[in-house]
Coordinates of C-alpha atoms in Angstrom, one line a residue:
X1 CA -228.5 -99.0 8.7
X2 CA -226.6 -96.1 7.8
X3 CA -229.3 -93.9 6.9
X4 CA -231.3 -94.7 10.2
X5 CA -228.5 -93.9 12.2
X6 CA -228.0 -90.3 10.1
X7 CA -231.5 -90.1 10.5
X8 CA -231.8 -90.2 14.2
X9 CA -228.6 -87.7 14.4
X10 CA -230.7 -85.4 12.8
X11 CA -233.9 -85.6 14.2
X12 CA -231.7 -85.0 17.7
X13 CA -229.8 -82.4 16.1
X14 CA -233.1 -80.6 15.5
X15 CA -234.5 -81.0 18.9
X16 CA -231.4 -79.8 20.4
X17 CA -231.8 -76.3 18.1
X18 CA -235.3 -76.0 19.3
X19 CA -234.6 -76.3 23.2
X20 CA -231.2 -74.5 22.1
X21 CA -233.6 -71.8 21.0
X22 CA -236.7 -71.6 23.9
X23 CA -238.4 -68.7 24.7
X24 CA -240.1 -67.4 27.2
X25 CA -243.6 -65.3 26.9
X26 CA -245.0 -63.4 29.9
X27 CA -248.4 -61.4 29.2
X28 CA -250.1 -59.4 31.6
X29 CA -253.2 -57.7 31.9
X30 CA -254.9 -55.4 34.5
X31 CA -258.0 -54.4 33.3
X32 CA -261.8 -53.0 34.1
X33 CA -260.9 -50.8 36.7
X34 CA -258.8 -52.8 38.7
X35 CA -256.8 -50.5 40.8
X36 CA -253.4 -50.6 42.9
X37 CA -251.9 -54.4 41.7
X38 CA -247.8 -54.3 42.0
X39 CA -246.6 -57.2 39.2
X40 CA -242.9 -57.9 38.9
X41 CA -241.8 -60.2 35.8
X42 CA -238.4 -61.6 35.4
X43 CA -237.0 -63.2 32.5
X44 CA -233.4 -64.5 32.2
X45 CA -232.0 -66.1 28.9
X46 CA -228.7 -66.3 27.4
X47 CA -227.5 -66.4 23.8
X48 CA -230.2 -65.6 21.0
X49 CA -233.1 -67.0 23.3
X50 CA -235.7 -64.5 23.2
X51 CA -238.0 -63.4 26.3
X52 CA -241.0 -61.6 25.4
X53 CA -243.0 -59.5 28.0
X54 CA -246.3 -57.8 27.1
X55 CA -248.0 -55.7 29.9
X56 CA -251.6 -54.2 29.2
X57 CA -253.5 -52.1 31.7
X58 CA -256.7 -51.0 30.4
X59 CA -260.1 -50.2 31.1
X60 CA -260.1 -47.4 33.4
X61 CA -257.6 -49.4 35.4
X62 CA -255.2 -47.4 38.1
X63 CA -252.5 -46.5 40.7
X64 CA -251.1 -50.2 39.5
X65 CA -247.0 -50.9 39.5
X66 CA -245.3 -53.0 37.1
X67 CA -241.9 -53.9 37.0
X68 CA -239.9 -56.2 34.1
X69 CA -236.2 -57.3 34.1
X70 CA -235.2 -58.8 31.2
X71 CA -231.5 -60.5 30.7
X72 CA -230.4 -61.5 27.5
X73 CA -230.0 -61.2 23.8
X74 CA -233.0 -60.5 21.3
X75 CA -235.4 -58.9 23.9
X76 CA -238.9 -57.4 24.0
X77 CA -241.1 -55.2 25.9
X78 CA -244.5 -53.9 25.2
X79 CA -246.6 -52.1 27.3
X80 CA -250.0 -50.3 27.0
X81 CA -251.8 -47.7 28.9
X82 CA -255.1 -47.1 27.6
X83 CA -258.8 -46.5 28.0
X84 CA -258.7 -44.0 31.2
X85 CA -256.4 -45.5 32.8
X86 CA -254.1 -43.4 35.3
X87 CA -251.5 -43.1 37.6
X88 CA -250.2 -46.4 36.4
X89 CA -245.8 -46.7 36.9
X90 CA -243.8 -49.1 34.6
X91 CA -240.3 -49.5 35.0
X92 CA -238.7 -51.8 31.9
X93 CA -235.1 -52.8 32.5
X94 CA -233.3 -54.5 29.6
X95 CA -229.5 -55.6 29.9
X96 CA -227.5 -57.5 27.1
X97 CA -228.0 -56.2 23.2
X98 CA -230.2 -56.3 20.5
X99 CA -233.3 -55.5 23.0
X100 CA -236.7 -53.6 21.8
X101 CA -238.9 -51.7 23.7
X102 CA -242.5 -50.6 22.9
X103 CA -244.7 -48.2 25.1
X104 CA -248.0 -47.5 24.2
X105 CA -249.7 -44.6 25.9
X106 CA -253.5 -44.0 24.4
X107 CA -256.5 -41.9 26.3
X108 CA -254.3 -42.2 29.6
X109 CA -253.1 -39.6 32.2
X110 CA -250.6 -38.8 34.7
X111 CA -248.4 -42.1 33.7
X112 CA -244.7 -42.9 34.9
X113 CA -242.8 -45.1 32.1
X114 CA -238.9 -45.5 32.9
X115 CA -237.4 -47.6 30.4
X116 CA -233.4 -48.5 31.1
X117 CA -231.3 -50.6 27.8
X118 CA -227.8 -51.6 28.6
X119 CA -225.6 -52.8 26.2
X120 CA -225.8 -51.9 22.3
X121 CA -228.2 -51.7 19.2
X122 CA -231.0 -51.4 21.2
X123 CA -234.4 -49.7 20.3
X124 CA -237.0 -47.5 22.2
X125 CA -240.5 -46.4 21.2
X126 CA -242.6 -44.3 22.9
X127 CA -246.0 -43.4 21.5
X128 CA -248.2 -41.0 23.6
X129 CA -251.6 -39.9 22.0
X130 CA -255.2 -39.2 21.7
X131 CA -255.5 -36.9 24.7
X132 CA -253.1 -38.1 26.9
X133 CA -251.9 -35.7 29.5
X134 CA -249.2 -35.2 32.0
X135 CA -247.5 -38.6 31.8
X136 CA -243.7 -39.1 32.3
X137 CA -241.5 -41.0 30.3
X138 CA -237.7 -41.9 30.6
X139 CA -235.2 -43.4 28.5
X140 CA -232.0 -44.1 29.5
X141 CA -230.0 -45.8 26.5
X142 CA -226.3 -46.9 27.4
X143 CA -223.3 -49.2 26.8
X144 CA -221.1 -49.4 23.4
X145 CA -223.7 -47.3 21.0
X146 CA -226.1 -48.1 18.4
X147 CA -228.8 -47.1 20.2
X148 CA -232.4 -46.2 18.5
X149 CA -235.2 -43.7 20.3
X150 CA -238.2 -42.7 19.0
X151 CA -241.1 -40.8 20.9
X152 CA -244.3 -39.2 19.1
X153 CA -246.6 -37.1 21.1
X154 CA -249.7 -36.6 19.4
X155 CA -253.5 -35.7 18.9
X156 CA -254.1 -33.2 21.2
X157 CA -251.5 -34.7 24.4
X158 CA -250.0 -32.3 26.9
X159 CA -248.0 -31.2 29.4
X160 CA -246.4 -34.5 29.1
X161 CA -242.4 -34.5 30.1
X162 CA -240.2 -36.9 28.0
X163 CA -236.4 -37.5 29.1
X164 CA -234.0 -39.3 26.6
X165 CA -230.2 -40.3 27.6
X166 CA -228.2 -41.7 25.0
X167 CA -224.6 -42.9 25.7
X168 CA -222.2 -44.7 23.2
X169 CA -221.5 -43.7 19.3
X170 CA -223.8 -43.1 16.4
X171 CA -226.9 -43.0 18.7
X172 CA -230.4 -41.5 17.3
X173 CA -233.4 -40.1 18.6
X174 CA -236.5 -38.7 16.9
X175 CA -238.9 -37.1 18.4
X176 CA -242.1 -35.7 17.0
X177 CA -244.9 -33.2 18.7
X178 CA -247.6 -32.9 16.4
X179 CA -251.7 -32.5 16.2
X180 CA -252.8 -29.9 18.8
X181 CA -250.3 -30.7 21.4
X182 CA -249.3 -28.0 23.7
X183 CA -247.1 -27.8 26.9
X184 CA -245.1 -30.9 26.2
X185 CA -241.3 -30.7 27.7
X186 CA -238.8 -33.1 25.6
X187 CA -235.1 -33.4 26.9
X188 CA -232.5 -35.5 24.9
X189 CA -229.0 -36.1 25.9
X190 CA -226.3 -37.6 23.8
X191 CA -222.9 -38.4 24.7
X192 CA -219.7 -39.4 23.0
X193 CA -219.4 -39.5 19.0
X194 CA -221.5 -39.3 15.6
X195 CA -225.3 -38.9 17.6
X196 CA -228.3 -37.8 15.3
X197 CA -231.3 -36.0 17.2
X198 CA -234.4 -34.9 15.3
X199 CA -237.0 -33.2 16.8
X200 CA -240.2 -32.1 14.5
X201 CA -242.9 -29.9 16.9
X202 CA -245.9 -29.9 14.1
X203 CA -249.5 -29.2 13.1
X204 CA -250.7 -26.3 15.1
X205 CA -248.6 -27.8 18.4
X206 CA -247.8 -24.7 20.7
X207 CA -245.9 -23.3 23.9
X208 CA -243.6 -26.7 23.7
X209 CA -240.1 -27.2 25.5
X210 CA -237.0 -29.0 24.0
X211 CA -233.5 -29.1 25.2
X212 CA -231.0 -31.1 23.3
X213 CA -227.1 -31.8 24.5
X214 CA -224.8 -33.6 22.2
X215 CA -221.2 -33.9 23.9
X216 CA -218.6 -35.5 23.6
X217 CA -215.5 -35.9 21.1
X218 CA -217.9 -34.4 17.9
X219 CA -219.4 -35.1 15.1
X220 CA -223.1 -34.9 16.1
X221 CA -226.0 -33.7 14.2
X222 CA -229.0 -31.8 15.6
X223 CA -232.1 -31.2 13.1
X224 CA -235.1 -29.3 14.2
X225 CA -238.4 -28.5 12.6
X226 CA -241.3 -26.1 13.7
X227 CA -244.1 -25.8 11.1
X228 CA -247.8 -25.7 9.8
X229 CA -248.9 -22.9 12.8
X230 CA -246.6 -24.2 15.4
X231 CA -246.4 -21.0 17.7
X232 CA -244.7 -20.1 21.2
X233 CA -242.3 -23.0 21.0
X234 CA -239.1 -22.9 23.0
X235 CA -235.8 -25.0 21.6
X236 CA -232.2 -25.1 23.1
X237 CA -229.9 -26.8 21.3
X238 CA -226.1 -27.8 22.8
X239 CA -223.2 -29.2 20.9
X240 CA -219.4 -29.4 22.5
X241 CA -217.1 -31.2 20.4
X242 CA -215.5 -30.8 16.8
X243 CA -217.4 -31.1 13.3
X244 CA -220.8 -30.6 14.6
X245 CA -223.7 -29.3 12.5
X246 CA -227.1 -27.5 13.7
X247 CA -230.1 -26.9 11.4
X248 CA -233.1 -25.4 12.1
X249 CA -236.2 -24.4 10.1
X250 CA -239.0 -22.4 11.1
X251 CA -241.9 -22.4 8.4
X252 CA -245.7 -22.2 7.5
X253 CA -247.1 -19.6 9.5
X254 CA -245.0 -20.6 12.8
X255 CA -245.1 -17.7 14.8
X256 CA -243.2 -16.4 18.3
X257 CA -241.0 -19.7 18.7
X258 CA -237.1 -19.2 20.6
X259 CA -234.4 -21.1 18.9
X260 CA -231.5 -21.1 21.1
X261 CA -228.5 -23.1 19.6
X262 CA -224.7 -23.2 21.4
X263 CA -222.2 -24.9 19.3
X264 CA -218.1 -25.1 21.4
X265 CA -215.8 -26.5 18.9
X266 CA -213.8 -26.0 15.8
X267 CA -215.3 -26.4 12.6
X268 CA -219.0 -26.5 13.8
X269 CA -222.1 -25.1 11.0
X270 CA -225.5 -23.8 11.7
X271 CA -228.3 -23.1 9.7
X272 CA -231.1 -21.6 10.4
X273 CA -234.6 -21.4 7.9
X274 CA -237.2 -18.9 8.2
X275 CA -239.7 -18.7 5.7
X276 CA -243.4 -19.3 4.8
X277 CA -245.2 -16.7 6.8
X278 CA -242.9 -17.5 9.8
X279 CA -242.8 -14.2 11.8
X280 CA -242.0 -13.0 15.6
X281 CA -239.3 -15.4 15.8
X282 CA -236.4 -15.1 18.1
X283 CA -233.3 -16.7 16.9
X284 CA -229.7 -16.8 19.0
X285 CA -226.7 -18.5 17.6
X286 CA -223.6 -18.9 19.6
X287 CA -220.3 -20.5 18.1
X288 CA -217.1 -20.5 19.5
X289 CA -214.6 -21.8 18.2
X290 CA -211.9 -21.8 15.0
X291 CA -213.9 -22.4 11.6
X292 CA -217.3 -22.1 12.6
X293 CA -219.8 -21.3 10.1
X294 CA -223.7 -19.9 10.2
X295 CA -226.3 -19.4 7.9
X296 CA -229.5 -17.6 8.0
X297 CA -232.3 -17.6 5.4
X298 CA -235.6 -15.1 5.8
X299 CA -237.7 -15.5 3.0
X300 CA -241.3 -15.7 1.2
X301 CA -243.2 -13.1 3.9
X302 CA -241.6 -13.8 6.9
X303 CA -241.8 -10.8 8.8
X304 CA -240.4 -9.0 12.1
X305 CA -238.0 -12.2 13.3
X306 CA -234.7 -11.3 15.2
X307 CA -231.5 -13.2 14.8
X308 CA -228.6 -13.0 16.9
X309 CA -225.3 -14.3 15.5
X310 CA -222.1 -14.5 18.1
X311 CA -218.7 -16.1 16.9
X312 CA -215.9 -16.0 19.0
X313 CA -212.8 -17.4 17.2
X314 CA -210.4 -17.3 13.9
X315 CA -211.5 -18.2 10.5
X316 CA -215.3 -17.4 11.2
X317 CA -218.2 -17.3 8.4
X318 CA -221.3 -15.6 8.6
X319 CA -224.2 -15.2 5.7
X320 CA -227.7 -13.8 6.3
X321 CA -230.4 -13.7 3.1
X322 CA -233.5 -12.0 3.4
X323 CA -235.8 -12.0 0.5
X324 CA -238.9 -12.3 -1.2
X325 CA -241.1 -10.1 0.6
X326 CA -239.7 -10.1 3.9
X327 CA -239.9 -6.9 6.1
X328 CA -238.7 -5.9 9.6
X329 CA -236.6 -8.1 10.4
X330 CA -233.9 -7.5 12.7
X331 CA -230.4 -9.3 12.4
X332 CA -227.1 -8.7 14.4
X333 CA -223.6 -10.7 13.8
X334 CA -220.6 -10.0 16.3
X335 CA -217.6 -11.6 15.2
X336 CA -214.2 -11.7 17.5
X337 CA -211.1 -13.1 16.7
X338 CA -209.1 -13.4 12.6
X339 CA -209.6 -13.5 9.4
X340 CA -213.4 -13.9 10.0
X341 CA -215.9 -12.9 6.6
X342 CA -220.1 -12.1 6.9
X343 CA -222.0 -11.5 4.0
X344 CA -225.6 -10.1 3.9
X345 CA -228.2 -9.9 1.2
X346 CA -231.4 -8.0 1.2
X347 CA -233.4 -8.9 -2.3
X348 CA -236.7 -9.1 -3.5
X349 CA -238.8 -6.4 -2.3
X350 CA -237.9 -6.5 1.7
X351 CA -238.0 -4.2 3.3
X352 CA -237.4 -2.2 6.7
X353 CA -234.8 -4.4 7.8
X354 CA -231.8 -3.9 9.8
X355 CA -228.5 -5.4 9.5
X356 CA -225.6 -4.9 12.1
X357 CA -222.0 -6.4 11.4
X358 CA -219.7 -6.1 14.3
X359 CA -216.3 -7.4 13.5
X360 CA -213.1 -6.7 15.7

């Protein structure tokens, strides 16, 4: 009798941990041209319940508006935009932790995606491609930190405008431009402490816009990376706070890219890469501040680049290296304030280059 009554206890025990654990599943799709639908899904859950939302609009299908609210724990969002489909706006709102979200933007243009996480450890991706143009996308990340974005732009997609706000600690974004795609604007902001931003503009992908601004109390890291023909690119990067570090490479026959980089702190670093047949770059570094410290690498044939070093401060440290066959370039440092030190080297058979050292 015992073991009936044990049994029982656990056969409710385990119905009570699958209805403890419901979900709910909502997929939509608007398809073969099927034009100017508004759909608003609402899913409200509490604990580790998951909701699950898919939206798909396909098949040459536009103007339409969808809207998902999502409330809980454990959440996901996917949405697609494909197959000439255009015009289409999807607004995602996610609130509690531990959400996911998952756009999907393939042969579509002139798309609005707003995607809104509250809370902590949540994730964003954002994958616009195969000659999608002029869509919009926003990302607005926010609550205690732990926050995860990720947007790809590729195969041959432009003039589309991506926005990423991050607030809370040890935030990351990554965004990537690559295959042929021109004209795209990217803007990430990250507040607070310890944010990680990577932005990699790739593969013959010209005349593209980033702005990145870390602030807050410090200890952010900004990595950027033009390469393989990348040409005409324009980066800003802006970091206020303490202990911040900046690099940025320019390589593989990347030609006439702006690299714009602000650092307001103590103890900030930048470095700055040009090599590989990377020529016709303009490089500005600003750091002010006590400790700062920049470094500049020209190398293997990288020819007629200009780098502007500013540091404004005490206990300053300034290197530029130019070698291995790299001629004209053209490299001013200003330093103001004490006990700051530059060194230059010129090596390897470059030549017609020219070094000015301002310190006061």
């Amino acid at each position: 009798m015992k073991k009936i009554v044990l049994f029982f206890a656990a056969i409710l025990f385990a119905m009570s941990t699958v209805m403890a654990q419901a979900e709910n599943k909502s997929v939509i799709t608007i398809s073969d041209e099927s034009n100017d639908n508004n759909v608003v899904v609402k899913q409200d859950q509490h604990g580790d319940e998951q909701n699950t939302s898919e939206v798909d609009i396909i098949g040459d299908s536009d103007e339409n508006r969808v809207e998902v609210k999502q409330k809980g724990e454990n959440q996901k969002s996917d949405v697609n935009i494909t197959n000439a489909s255009l015009g289409n706006e999807v607004t995602v709102l996610m609130k509690e932790e531990d959400n996911e979200s998952e756009v999907n933007i393939d042969q579509s243009w002139g798309n609005r995606v707003e995607i809104e996480q509250e809370s902590e450890d949540n994730k964003s991706e954002v994958d616009i491609s195969y000659l999608s143009d002029f869509n919009e996308v926003f990302i607005s990340q926010g609550g205690e930190g732990d926050h995860e974005s990720e947007v790809a732009i590729g195969d041959n997609s432009g003039g589309n405008e991506v926005a990423v706000k991050q607030r809370g600690e040890q935030q990351d974004s990554r965004v990537v431009i690559s295959g042929f795609s021109n004209q795209n604007m990217v803007f990430v902001e990250q507040k607070e402490e310890y944010n990680d931003s990577d932005v990699d503009i790739l593969d013959n992908s010209s005349e593209n816009t980033v702005s990145v601004h870390q602030h807050g109390s410090g200890g952010h890291d900004s990595d950027i990376d033009i390469s393989n023909w990348s040409d005409g690119n324009s980066v800003t990067v802006s970091q206020h706070g303490d202990g911040q570090e900046s690099d940025v490479s320019i390589d593989e026959g990347s030609d006439g890219n702006r690299v714009f980089v602000d650092q307001e702190g103590d103890e900030q670093e930048s470095n700055v890469e040009l090599s590989n047949d990377a020529s016709d770059n303009t490089v500005m570094i600003e750091q002010d501040g006590d400790e700062q410290e920049s470094k500049v690498y020209i190398r293997w044939d990288s020819n007629d680049n200009e780098v502007d070093i500013t540091q404004d401060g005490n206990d300053q440290y300034s290197m530029v290296e130019i070698y291995s066959d790299s001629d004209y370039n053209t490299v001013e440092v200003r330093q103001d304030g004490h006990d700051n030190d530059s060194d230059v080297l010129i090596d390897m058979n470059s030549d017609s280059n020219q070094i000015t050292v301002n310190q006061k």
